[in-house]
Amino acid sequence: MTRFVLHRLLLTIPALFGLFVLTFIMMRVLPNDPSAALAGENATPAQIAAVRKAYGFDEPLWKQFIIYVEQVAHGDLGNSIISNRPVLRDISDRLPATIELTFVSLAFAACVGIPLGTLAAVWYQSLFDHVMRILTVAGLAIASFWFAIILQMIFAMELDWLPLRGRFPEGLAPPLHITGLYLVDSLLTLRFDQFGKAFVHIILPAFTLSLAGLASIARFTRAGVLETMQKEFVHYAEAAGYQRRRIIWVYVLRNSVVGATTQIGLLFGGLISSAVAVESIFDWPGVGSYAVNAILTSDYKAVLAVTLVVGVIYAAVNILVDVVHAWLDPRVAETL
Amino acid sequence: MRRRAFLIGTSAVVTMAMAGGRVALAIPGPDELIWAEDLPGTLDPHALSDVPMQSYMINVYDTLYVNRENPPKLEPWLATGHTISEDGTTVEFKLHDGVKFHDGSPLTSEDVVWSFQRMLNVKKGPAAAFLPVLDPSSVTAPDKTTVVFKLKKPYAPFVAATPLVAIVNRRQIEPNIKDNDWGQAWFASNAAGSGSYIADISTYQPVQQIDLKRNHDHFMGWSDNKSPIEIVRKRTIAETTTRVNALIKGEVDSTDSYLPVDQVERVLASKTATVSKDQSMRVMVLRMNNKKAPFDNLNFRLAMSHAFNYKGFIDSVLKGFAVRNPGPIPFNLWGAPKDLAAYDFNLDKAKEFLTKAKAEGAPVDREIEIHIQEHLAQTTQAAQVLQQGCRKVGINLKIVPNLWPQLIASTAKSDTTPDMWVHWVSSYFIDPENWIGQMYDSQFQGTWKASAWYKNDKVDALLREARGLEDQGKRQSLYEEASRLVVVDAVDIWIYNAIELRGLSNRLRGFHFTPIGSGADFRSMSLAS
């Protein structure tokens, strides 16, 4: 297993470097010079040229790239060209909010999607199965920003059950910073009142974000369970008199969720990118809204840093998924 | 046993969550204003000069002069007044005595000198308005209440531009200077002001939120407001629908001043909020690159000017929340001719001019690109209205999505500037120089404001003469003449002067709109119980 993990780690390095190079080129090849914005509304061409020189935007692209690679190699992702703050500091301030939202969404999608998919397979061609298929297709097709607004209108505006926006009530001190994840920090400090407040704030954004993932996991699980139920060991287990519930929820499910597990890994990247829209609508102070602002202001160092950090997280989650995959199905690790 | 423990635990968590939920839905406190408008990208007022910065700066910092009321009037603030030498190159300001920064240290003329020197050395944002006429060494303080500026040449808009420059506390910034950066790294997320409100830096999250606390010791006192607001929580809510919902629900006290017209009726129908409608000085322009064929042909530009349905756009798309502006200077500012004839929507005339342009050899059949700002829906709508008119007269107009930074970068050269693009010219300082001066004097070519690439020696001469005169009456006639010339030349398509729409909670009192900062001056505001 160690060899397997090491192999996966080694494969990650060129992938991340490729991502880094591509993003740099895409950001810098475009006519994407923020000098004019920095120089101010009334700047003359000479003043704009002075700003361009000061920031090194007049250097050849390859030179700018080498300087940037050197910086990153020293663990410095640079300063935001708009705010002049270290981008790593801005991202680390915001990353826990995105991580918390993504993991809660993923957990919700998995906890609900796997049982629903299993039940749909067990009750194959029943009314429940048909309804599930329609709902999962709808879940994949519905735009998250539209769904988010509908949820806001119903649960926040009409029923007044849940907060409209934000991560914590205005004017109240958030949980003591330990991990930056409000749900975890409030539990670690035994502040259940704070946990409650953080929990009600995450319900709508997490549910919105999880919708497509939930539908996808349910469909993969359904397909996996249907396939496994045709295997001989299931018939032997039934013939041997095992309880049907045990056969399905223990033996069949374990052999069926390999596909769904891979899907969860892929979903993670999708969820982080979908978080951009969801964070904007629910005013969630995460990396997504930071990235949107960075793109709109051509703050290319911030954009590069966000891409790199999200890429590292995405790679780490995929390695984790591969490990789980290998644990569920030892043949995977043996292929190396 | 394990199952029972799980059930008990789950029930406890859900109960706590619901209990928390009731508290979480609480509305803002009675002396807390929640102002949902974008924060600037940095807190350094010398590094940026945009609308969000203006709204932050006018509360946390003081300036020599300020703009108040609407139409704006320039009033002395830190200064008690100023004098200008006969040759127009020496400007002397007298300051109030006894002004204090937020840390209690005195604000004197030396701080004004240091602030201007810092702004000129940082060379960003507000510096652009001063660098052509002012060297850092030309600002001096003969005594603690006098500041003297020696200009390189007469520059009439100088005093009108001083509200762009925040006076900052050098005693707080100087210890944080690294590598001759004038404290930029530190100041990006700190404050050092003397204004009516004090930034609570512990609450600052970049581009997201900051709390401001009332400065009880402000030099102007608070006698003009019997119940000022103690805490202002500035919050960025990126999504318009969420911002409007939060206002209607009572979670915030304002939206930004760009409330979409389709949301106005919704806010007005609510019991919790209203809409402030204020005539601004923000002109929407469809730019034409006069150096690129066929826009180098006057008849083609005239055809384009008659192909836009001005009334339809203002009445249908903007629901009447805008006023037709026939030229580059906002109609409510001096210098805009009152008798300026606006181009009308007339497809027959458009066809006539197009035929003439074709006869003159202009390549009118080529595809024309108009670049819109992707995240600003109104720029797309304006382009679509023009596209409709163009289609009817046989001009092939293609709409290209783009973003502000890319667009202004592309305007550095005439061959990279788009055929057409859509933007507004907002009010950063109240002088025709901010509009016609920087849009059509050819010396500014290479900046986004002068992206029409228009060159007319007569217009250049008029604008340069106006810039050097102190007499407003004489300047007015020069700007009026220049306006008439650029309109006759159909340099661009000027659409409207905006009416700014801002959603406000019913409990808010004392909101006074001024184009600079869009009325976000919290000094005059209070909250009804």
CSV table of N, CA and C in Angstrom, one decimal, chain A residues 101-239:
chain,number,residue,atom,x,y,z
A,101,LEU,N,-17.8,24.0,3.9
A,101,LEU,CA,-19.0,23.9,3.1
A,101,LEU,C,-18.9,22.7,2.1
A,102,THR,N,-17.8,22.4,1.6
A,102,THR,CA,-17.6,21.3,0.6
A,102,THR,C,-17.7,20.0,1.3
A,103,PHE,N,-17.1,19.9,2.5
A,103,PHE,CA,-17.2,18.6,3.2
A,103,PHE,C,-18.6,18.3,3.7
A,104,VAL,N,-19.3,19.3,4.2
A,104,VAL,CA,-20.6,19.1,4.7
A,104,VAL,C,-21.5,18.7,3.5
A,105,SER,N,-21.3,19.3,2.3
A,105,SER,CA,-22.1,19.0,1.1
A,105,SER,C,-21.8,17.6,0.7
A,106,LEU,N,-20.5,17.2,0.7
A,106,LEU,CA,-20.1,15.9,0.2
A,106,LEU,C,-20.7,14.8,1.2
A,107,ALA,N,-20.6,15.1,2.5
A,107,ALA,CA,-21.1,14.2,3.5
A,107,ALA,C,-22.6,14.0,3.3
A,108,PHE,N,-23.3,15.1,3.1
A,108,PHE,CA,-24.7,15.0,2.9
A,108,PHE,C,-25.0,14.2,1.6
A,109,ALA,N,-24.3,14.5,0.6
A,109,ALA,CA,-24.6,13.9,-0.7
A,109,ALA,C,-24.3,12.4,-0.6
A,110,ALA,N,-23.2,12.0,0.1
A,110,ALA,CA,-22.9,10.6,0.3
A,110,ALA,C,-23.9,9.9,1.2
A,111,CYS,N,-24.2,10.5,2.3
A,111,CYS,CA,-25.1,9.9,3.3
A,111,CYS,C,-26.5,9.7,2.8
A,112,VAL,N,-26.9,10.6,2.0
A,112,VAL,CA,-28.3,10.5,1.4
A,112,VAL,C,-28.3,9.8,0.1
A,113,GLY,N,-27.3,10.1,-0.8
A,113,GLY,CA,-27.2,9.5,-2.1
A,113,GLY,C,-27.0,8.0,-2.1
A,114,ILE,N,-26.2,7.5,-1.2
A,114,ILE,CA,-25.9,6.0,-1.3
A,114,ILE,C,-27.1,5.2,-0.8
A,115,PRO,N,-27.8,5.6,0.3
A,115,PRO,CA,-29.0,4.8,0.7
A,115,PRO,C,-30.1,4.9,-0.4
A,116,LEU,N,-30.3,6.1,-1.0
A,116,LEU,CA,-31.3,6.3,-2.0
A,116,LEU,C,-31.0,5.4,-3.2
A,117,GLY,N,-29.8,5.5,-3.6
A,117,GLY,CA,-29.4,4.7,-4.8
A,117,GLY,C,-29.6,3.2,-4.5
A,118,THR,N,-29.2,2.7,-3.3
A,118,THR,CA,-29.4,1.3,-2.9
A,118,THR,C,-30.8,0.9,-2.9
A,119,LEU,N,-31.7,1.8,-2.3
A,119,LEU,CA,-33.1,1.5,-2.3
A,119,LEU,C,-33.7,1.4,-3.7
A,120,ALA,N,-33.3,2.3,-4.5
A,120,ALA,CA,-33.8,2.4,-5.9
A,120,ALA,C,-33.4,1.1,-6.6
A,121,ALA,N,-32.2,0.5,-6.3
A,121,ALA,CA,-31.8,-0.7,-7.0
A,121,ALA,C,-32.6,-1.9,-6.4
A,122,VAL,N,-32.7,-1.9,-5.1
A,122,VAL,CA,-33.5,-3.0,-4.4
A,122,VAL,C,-34.9,-3.0,-4.9
A,123,TRP,N,-35.5,-1.8,-5.1
A,123,TRP,CA,-36.9,-1.8,-5.5
A,123,TRP,C,-36.9,-1.4,-7.0
A,124,TYR,N,-36.1,-2.1,-7.8
A,124,TYR,CA,-35.9,-1.9,-9.2
A,124,TYR,C,-37.2,-1.9,-10.0
A,125,GLN,N,-37.4,-0.9,-10.8
A,125,GLN,CA,-38.7,-0.7,-11.6
A,125,GLN,C,-39.9,-0.4,-10.8
A,126,SER,N,-39.8,-0.1,-9.5
A,126,SER,CA,-40.9,0.3,-8.7
A,126,SER,C,-41.2,1.8,-8.9
A,127,LEU,N,-42.3,2.2,-8.3
A,127,LEU,CA,-42.6,3.7,-8.4
A,127,LEU,C,-41.5,4.5,-7.8
A,128,PHE,N,-40.9,4.0,-6.7
A,128,PHE,CA,-39.8,4.7,-6.0
A,128,PHE,C,-38.6,4.8,-7.0
A,129,ASP,N,-38.3,3.7,-7.7
A,129,ASP,CA,-37.2,3.8,-8.6
A,129,ASP,C,-37.4,4.8,-9.7
A,130,HIS,N,-38.7,4.8,-10.2
A,130,HIS,CA,-39.0,5.7,-11.3
A,130,HIS,C,-38.8,7.2,-10.9
A,131,VAL,N,-39.4,7.4,-9.7
A,131,VAL,CA,-39.4,8.8,-9.1
A,131,VAL,C,-37.9,9.2,-8.9
A,132,MET,N,-37.1,8.2,-8.3
A,132,MET,CA,-35.7,8.5,-8.1
A,132,MET,C,-34.9,8.9,-9.3
A,133,ARG,N,-35.2,8.1,-10.4
A,133,ARG,CA,-34.5,8.4,-11.7
A,133,ARG,C,-34.9,9.8,-12.2
A,134,ILE,N,-36.2,10.2,-12.1
A,134,ILE,CA,-36.5,11.5,-12.5
A,134,ILE,C,-35.8,12.6,-11.7
A,135,LEU,N,-35.9,12.3,-10.3
A,135,LEU,CA,-35.3,13.3,-9.4
A,135,LEU,C,-33.8,13.5,-9.6
A,136,THR,N,-33.1,12.3,-9.9
A,136,THR,CA,-31.7,12.4,-10.0
A,136,THR,C,-31.3,13.1,-11.3
A,137,VAL,N,-32.1,12.9,-12.4
A,137,VAL,CA,-31.8,13.6,-13.6
A,137,VAL,C,-32.0,15.1,-13.4
A,138,ALA,N,-33.1,15.4,-12.7
A,138,ALA,CA,-33.4,16.8,-12.4
A,138,ALA,C,-32.3,17.4,-11.6
A,139,GLY,N,-31.8,16.6,-10.6
A,139,GLY,CA,-30.7,17.1,-9.7
A,139,GLY,C,-29.5,17.5,-10.5
A,140,LEU,N,-29.2,16.7,-11.5
A,140,LEU,CA,-28.0,16.9,-12.3
A,140,LEU,C,-28.2,18.1,-13.3
A,141,ALA,N,-29.5,18.3,-13.7
A,141,ALA,CA,-29.7,19.4,-14.7
A,141,ALA,C,-30.0,20.8,-14.1
A,142,ILE,N,-30.5,20.8,-12.8
A,142,ILE,CA,-30.8,22.1,-12.3
A,142,ILE,C,-29.6,22.9,-12.0
A,143,ALA,N,-29.7,24.2,-12.4
A,143,ALA,CA,-28.5,25.1,-12.2
A,143,ALA,C,-28.5,25.5,-10.7
A,144,SER,N,-27.3,25.4,-10.1
A,144,SER,CA,-27.2,25.6,-8.7
A,144,SER,C,-27.6,27.0,-8.3
A,145,PHE,N,-27.3,28.1,-9.1
A,145,PHE,CA,-27.7,29.4,-8.7
A,145,PHE,C,-29.2,29.6,-8.7
A,146,TRP,N,-29.9,28.9,-9.6
A,146,TRP,CA,-31.4,29.0,-9.6
A,146,TRP,C,-32.0,28.3,-8.4
A,147,PHE,N,-31.4,27.1,-8.1
A,147,PHE,CA,-31.9,26.3,-7.0
A,147,PHE,C,-31.7,27.1,-5.7
A,148,ALA,N,-30.5,27.7,-5.6
A,148,ALA,CA,-30.2,28.5,-4.4
A,148,ALA,C,-31.2,29.6,-4.1
A,149,ILE,N,-31.5,30.3,-5.2
A,149,ILE,CA,-32.5,31.4,-5.0
A,149,ILE,C,-33.8,30.9,-4.6
A,150,ILE,N,-34.2,29.8,-5.2
A,150,ILE,CA,-35.5,29.2,-4.8
A,150,ILE,C,-35.5,28.8,-3.3
A,151,LEU,N,-34.4,28.2,-2.9
A,151,LEU,CA,-34.4,27.8,-1.5
A,151,LEU,C,-34.4,29.0,-0.6
A,152,GLN,N,-33.7,30.1,-1.0
A,152,GLN,CA,-33.7,31.3,-0.2
A,152,GLN,C,-35.1,31.9,-0.1
A,153,MET,N,-35.8,31.9,-1.2
A,153,MET,CA,-37.2,32.5,-1.2
A,153,MET,C,-38.1,31.7,-0.3
A,154,ILE,N,-38.0,30.3,-0.3
A,154,ILE,CA,-38.9,29.5,0.5
A,154,ILE,C,-38.5,29.5,2.0
A,155,PHE,N,-37.3,29.1,2.2
A,155,PHE,CA,-36.9,28.9,3.6
A,155,PHE,C,-36.4,30.1,4.4
A,156,ALA,N,-35.9,31.1,3.7
A,156,ALA,CA,-35.5,32.3,4.4
A,156,ALA,C,-36.5,33.4,4.3
A,157,MET,N,-37.1,33.6,3.1
A,157,MET,CA,-38.0,34.8,3.0
A,157,MET,C,-39.4,34.5,3.4
A,158,GLU,N,-40.0,33.3,2.9
A,158,GLU,CA,-41.4,33.0,3.2
A,158,GLU,C,-41.6,32.4,4.6
A,159,LEU,N,-40.8,31.3,4.8
A,159,LEU,CA,-41.0,30.6,6.1
A,159,LEU,C,-40.2,31.1,7.2
A,160,ASP,N,-39.2,31.8,6.9
A,160,ASP,CA,-38.3,32.4,7.9
A,160,ASP,C,-37.7,31.4,8.9
A,161,TRP,N,-37.4,30.2,8.3
A,161,TRP,CA,-36.9,29.1,9.2
A,161,TRP,C,-35.3,29.2,9.2
A,162,LEU,N,-34.7,29.6,8.1
A,162,LEU,CA,-33.3,29.5,8.0
A,162,LEU,C,-32.7,30.9,7.6
A,163,PRO,N,-31.4,31.1,7.9
A,163,PRO,CA,-30.8,32.4,7.5
A,163,PRO,C,-30.7,32.5,6.0
A,164,LEU,N,-30.8,33.7,5.6
A,164,LEU,CA,-30.7,34.0,4.1
A,164,LEU,C,-29.2,33.9,3.6
A,165,ARG,N,-28.3,34.3,4.5
A,165,ARG,CA,-26.9,34.5,4.0
A,165,ARG,C,-25.9,34.4,5.1
A,166,GLY,N,-24.7,34.4,4.8
A,166,GLY,CA,-23.6,34.4,5.8
A,166,GLY,C,-23.3,33.1,6.4
A,167,ARG,N,-22.2,33.2,7.3
A,167,ARG,CA,-21.7,32.0,7.9
A,167,ARG,C,-22.1,31.9,9.4
A,168,PHE,N,-22.3,33.2,9.9
A,168,PHE,CA,-22.6,33.3,11.4
A,168,PHE,C,-23.4,34.6,11.5
A,169,PRO,N,-24.2,34.7,12.6
A,169,PRO,CA,-25.0,36.0,12.7
A,169,PRO,C,-24.1,37.2,12.8
A,170,GLU,N,-24.6,38.3,12.2
A,170,GLU,CA,-23.9,39.6,12.2
A,170,GLU,C,-23.7,40.1,13.7
A,171,GLY,N,-22.5,40.6,14.0
A,171,GLY,CA,-22.3,41.2,15.3
A,171,GLY,C,-22.0,40.2,16.4
A,172,LEU,N,-22.1,38.9,16.2
A,172,LEU,CA,-21.7,38.0,17.2
A,172,LEU,C,-20.3,37.4,16.9
A,173,ALA,N,-19.6,37.1,18.0
A,173,ALA,CA,-18.2,36.6,17.8
A,173,ALA,C,-18.3,35.2,17.3
A,174,PRO,N,-17.6,34.8,16.3
A,174,PRO,CA,-17.6,33.4,15.8
A,174,PRO,C,-16.9,32.5,16.8
A,175,PRO,N,-16.9,31.2,16.6
A,175,PRO,CA,-16.2,30.3,17.5
A,175,PRO,C,-14.7,30.6,17.5
A,176,LEU,N,-14.1,30.2,18.6
A,176,LEU,CA,-12.7,30.4,18.8
A,176,LEU,C,-11.9,29.7,17.7
A,177,HIS,N,-11.0,30.4,17.1
A,177,HIS,CA,-10.3,29.8,15.9
A,177,HIS,C,-9.3,28.7,16.3
A,178,ILE,N,-9.7,27.5,16.0
A,178,ILE,CA,-8.8,26.3,16.2
A,178,ILE,C,-8.4,25.8,14.8
A,179,THR,N,-9.5,25.3,14.1
A,179,THR,CA,-9.3,24.8,12.8
A,179,THR,C,-9.8,25.7,11.7
A,180,GLY,N,-10.6,26.7,12.1
A,180,GLY,CA,-11.3,27.6,11.2
A,180,GLY,C,-12.6,27.0,10.7
A,181,LEU,N,-12.9,25.7,11.0
A,181,LEU,CA,-14.1,25.1,10.6
A,181,LEU,C,-15.1,25.4,11.8
A,182,TYR,N,-16.1,26.2,11.6
A,182,TYR,CA,-17.0,26.7,12.7
A,182,TYR,C,-17.6,25.5,13.4
A,183,LEU,N,-18.1,24.5,12.7
A,183,LEU,CA,-18.8,23.4,13.3
A,183,LEU,C,-17.8,22.6,14.2
A,184,VAL,N,-16.6,22.4,13.7
A,184,VAL,CA,-15.6,21.7,14.5
A,184,VAL,C,-15.2,22.5,15.7
A,185,ASP,N,-14.9,23.7,15.5
A,185,ASP,CA,-14.3,24.6,16.5
A,185,ASP,C,-15.3,24.8,17.7
A,186,SER,N,-16.6,24.9,17.3
A,186,SER,CA,-17.6,25.1,18.3
A,186,SER,C,-17.8,23.8,19.2
A,187,LEU,N,-17.7,22.7,18.5
A,187,LEU,CA,-17.7,21.4,19.3
A,187,LEU,C,-16.5,21.2,20.1
A,188,LEU,N,-15.3,21.6,19.6
A,188,LEU,CA,-14.1,21.4,20.4
A,188,LEU,C,-14.1,22.3,21.6
A,189,THR,N,-14.7,23.4,21.5
A,189,THR,CA,-14.8,24.3,22.7
A,189,THR,C,-16.1,24.1,23.5
A,190,LEU,N,-16.8,23.1,23.1
A,190,LEU,CA,-18.1,22.8,23.8
A,190,LEU,C,-19.1,24.0,23.8
A,191,ARG,N,-19.0,24.8,22.7
A,191,ARG,CA,-20.0,25.9,22.6
A,191,ARG,C,-21.1,25.4,21.7
A,192,PHE,N,-22.1,24.7,22.3
A,192,PHE,CA,-23.2,24.1,21.5
A,192,PHE,C,-24.1,25.2,20.9
A,193,ASP,N,-24.2,26.3,21.6
A,193,ASP,CA,-25.0,27.4,21.0
A,193,ASP,C,-24.4,27.9,19.7
A,194,GLN,N,-23.0,28.0,19.7
A,194,GLN,CA,-22.4,28.5,18.5
A,194,GLN,C,-22.5,27.4,17.4
A,195,PHE,N,-22.4,26.1,17.8
A,195,PHE,CA,-22.6,25.1,16.8
A,195,PHE,C,-24.0,25.2,16.1
A,196,GLY,N,-25.0,25.4,17.0
A,196,GLY,CA,-26.3,25.6,16.4
A,196,GLY,C,-26.4,26.7,15.4
A,197,LYS,N,-25.8,27.8,15.7
A,197,LYS,CA,-25.8,29.0,14.8
A,197,LYS,C,-25.1,28.7,13.5
A,198,ALA,N,-23.9,28.1,13.7
A,198,ALA,CA,-23.1,27.8,12.5
A,198,ALA,C,-23.9,26.7,11.6
A,199,PHE,N,-24.5,25.8,12.3
A,199,PHE,CA,-25.2,24.7,11.6
A,199,PHE,C,-26.4,25.2,10.8
A,200,VAL,N,-27.2,26.1,11.4
A,200,VAL,CA,-28.4,26.6,10.6
A,200,VAL,C,-27.9,27.4,9.4
A,201,HIS,N,-26.7,28.1,9.5
A,201,HIS,CA,-26.2,28.9,8.4
A,201,HIS,C,-25.7,28.0,7.3
A,202,ILE,N,-25.3,26.8,7.6
A,202,ILE,CA,-24.7,26.0,6.5
A,202,ILE,C,-25.7,25.2,5.8
A,203,ILE,N,-26.9,25.0,6.4
A,203,ILE,CA,-27.9,24.1,5.8
A,203,ILE,C,-28.2,24.4,4.3
A,204,LEU,N,-28.6,25.6,4.0
A,204,LEU,CA,-29.1,26.0,2.7
A,204,LEU,C,-27.9,25.9,1.7
A,205,PRO,N,-26.8,26.6,2.0
A,205,PRO,CA,-25.7,26.4,1.0
A,205,PRO,C,-25.2,25.0,0.8
A,206,ALA,N,-25.1,24.2,1.8
A,206,ALA,CA,-24.6,22.9,1.7
A,206,ALA,C,-25.6,22.0,0.9
A,207,PHE,N,-26.9,22.2,1.2
A,207,PHE,CA,-27.9,21.4,0.4
A,207,PHE,C,-27.8,21.8,-1.1
A,208,THR,N,-27.7,23.1,-1.3
A,208,THR,CA,-27.6,23.5,-2.8
A,208,THR,C,-26.4,22.9,-3.4
A,209,LEU,N,-25.3,23.0,-2.8
A,209,LEU,CA,-24.1,22.5,-3.3
A,209,LEU,C,-24.1,21.0,-3.5
A,210,SER,N,-24.8,20.3,-2.6
A,210,SER,CA,-24.8,18.8,-2.7
A,210,SER,C,-25.7,18.3,-3.7
A,211,LEU,N,-26.6,19.0,-4.3
A,211,LEU,CA,-27.7,18.5,-5.1
A,211,LEU,C,-27.2,17.6,-6.3
A,212,ALA,N,-26.3,18.2,-7.1
A,212,ALA,CA,-25.8,17.5,-8.2
A,212,ALA,C,-25.0,16.3,-7.8
A,213,GLY,N,-24.2,16.4,-6.7
A,213,GLY,CA,-23.4,15.3,-6.2
A,213,GLY,C,-24.3,14.2,-5.7
A,214,LEU,N,-25.3,14.6,-5.0
A,214,LEU,CA,-26.2,13.6,-4.4
A,214,LEU,C,-26.9,12.8,-5.6
A,215,ALA,N,-27.3,13.5,-6.6
A,215,ALA,CA,-27.9,12.8,-7.7
A,215,ALA,C,-26.9,11.9,-8.4
A,216,SER,N,-25.7,12.3,-8.6
A,216,SER,CA,-24.7,11.5,-9.2
A,216,SER,C,-24.4,10.3,-8.4
A,217,ILE,N,-24.2,10.5,-7.1
A,217,ILE,CA,-23.8,9.3,-6.2
A,217,ILE,C,-25.0,8.3,-6.2
A,218,ALA,N,-26.2,8.8,-6.1
A,218,ALA,CA,-27.4,7.9,-6.1
A,218,ALA,C,-27.4,7.1,-7.4
A,219,ARG,N,-27.1,7.7,-8.5
A,219,ARG,CA,-27.2,7.0,-9.8
A,219,ARG,C,-26.1,5.9,-9.9
A,220,PHE,N,-24.9,6.3,-9.5
A,220,PHE,CA,-23.7,5.4,-9.5
A,220,PHE,C,-24.0,4.2,-8.5
A,221,THR,N,-24.5,4.5,-7.4
A,221,THR,CA,-24.8,3.4,-6.4
A,221,THR,C,-25.9,2.5,-6.9
A,222,ARG,N,-26.9,3.1,-7.5
A,222,ARG,CA,-28.0,2.2,-8.0
A,222,ARG,C,-27.4,1.3,-9.1
A,223,ALA,N,-26.6,1.8,-10.0
A,223,ALA,CA,-26.1,1.0,-11.0
A,223,ALA,C,-25.2,-0.1,-10.4
A,224,GLY,N,-24.3,0.3,-9.4
A,224,GLY,CA,-23.4,-0.7,-8.8
A,224,GLY,C,-24.1,-1.8,-8.1
A,225,VAL,N,-25.2,-1.4,-7.3
A,225,VAL,CA,-25.9,-2.4,-6.6
A,225,VAL,C,-26.7,-3.3,-7.5
A,226,LEU,N,-27.2,-2.8,-8.6
A,226,LEU,CA,-27.9,-3.7,-9.5
A,226,LEU,C,-27.0,-4.7,-10.1
A,227,GLU,N,-25.8,-4.3,-10.4
A,227,GLU,CA,-24.8,-5.2,-11.0
A,227,GLU,C,-24.4,-6.2,-10.0
A,228,THR,N,-24.1,-5.8,-8.8
A,228,THR,CA,-23.6,-6.7,-7.8
A,228,THR,C,-24.7,-7.8,-7.4
A,229,MET,N,-25.9,-7.3,-7.4
A,229,MET,CA,-27.0,-8.2,-7.1
A,229,MET,C,-27.2,-9.4,-8.0
A,230,GLN,N,-26.6,-9.3,-9.2
A,230,GLN,CA,-26.6,-10.4,-10.2
A,230,GLN,C,-25.5,-11.4,-10.0
A,231,LYS,N,-24.5,-11.0,-9.1
A,231,LYS,CA,-23.4,-11.9,-8.9
A,231,LYS,C,-23.7,-13.2,-8.1
A,232,GLU,N,-22.9,-14.2,-8.3
A,232,GLU,CA,-23.2,-15.5,-7.7
A,232,GLU,C,-23.2,-15.5,-6.2
A,233,PHE,N,-22.2,-14.8,-5.6
A,233,PHE,CA,-22.1,-14.8,-4.2
A,233,PHE,C,-23.4,-14.3,-3.5
A,234,VAL,N,-24.1,-13.5,-4.2
A,234,VAL,CA,-25.4,-13.0,-3.6
A,234,VAL,C,-26.4,-14.1,-3.5
A,235,HIS,N,-26.5,-14.9,-4.6
A,235,HIS,CA,-27.4,-16.0,-4.7
A,235,HIS,C,-27.0,-17.1,-3.6
A,236,TYR,N,-25.7,-17.3,-3.5
A,236,TYR,CA,-25.2,-18.3,-2.5
A,236,TYR,C,-25.6,-17.8,-1.1
A,237,ALA,N,-25.4,-16.5,-0.8
A,237,ALA,CA,-25.8,-15.9,0.5
A,237,ALA,C,-27.2,-16.1,0.8
A,238,GLU,N,-28.0,-15.8,-0.3
A,238,GLU,CA,-29.5,-16.0,-0.1
A,238,GLU,C,-29.8,-17.4,0.2
A,239,ALA,N,-29.2,-18.3,-0.6
A,239,ALA,CA,-29.4,-19.8,-0.4
A,239,ALA,C,-29.0,-20.2,1.0
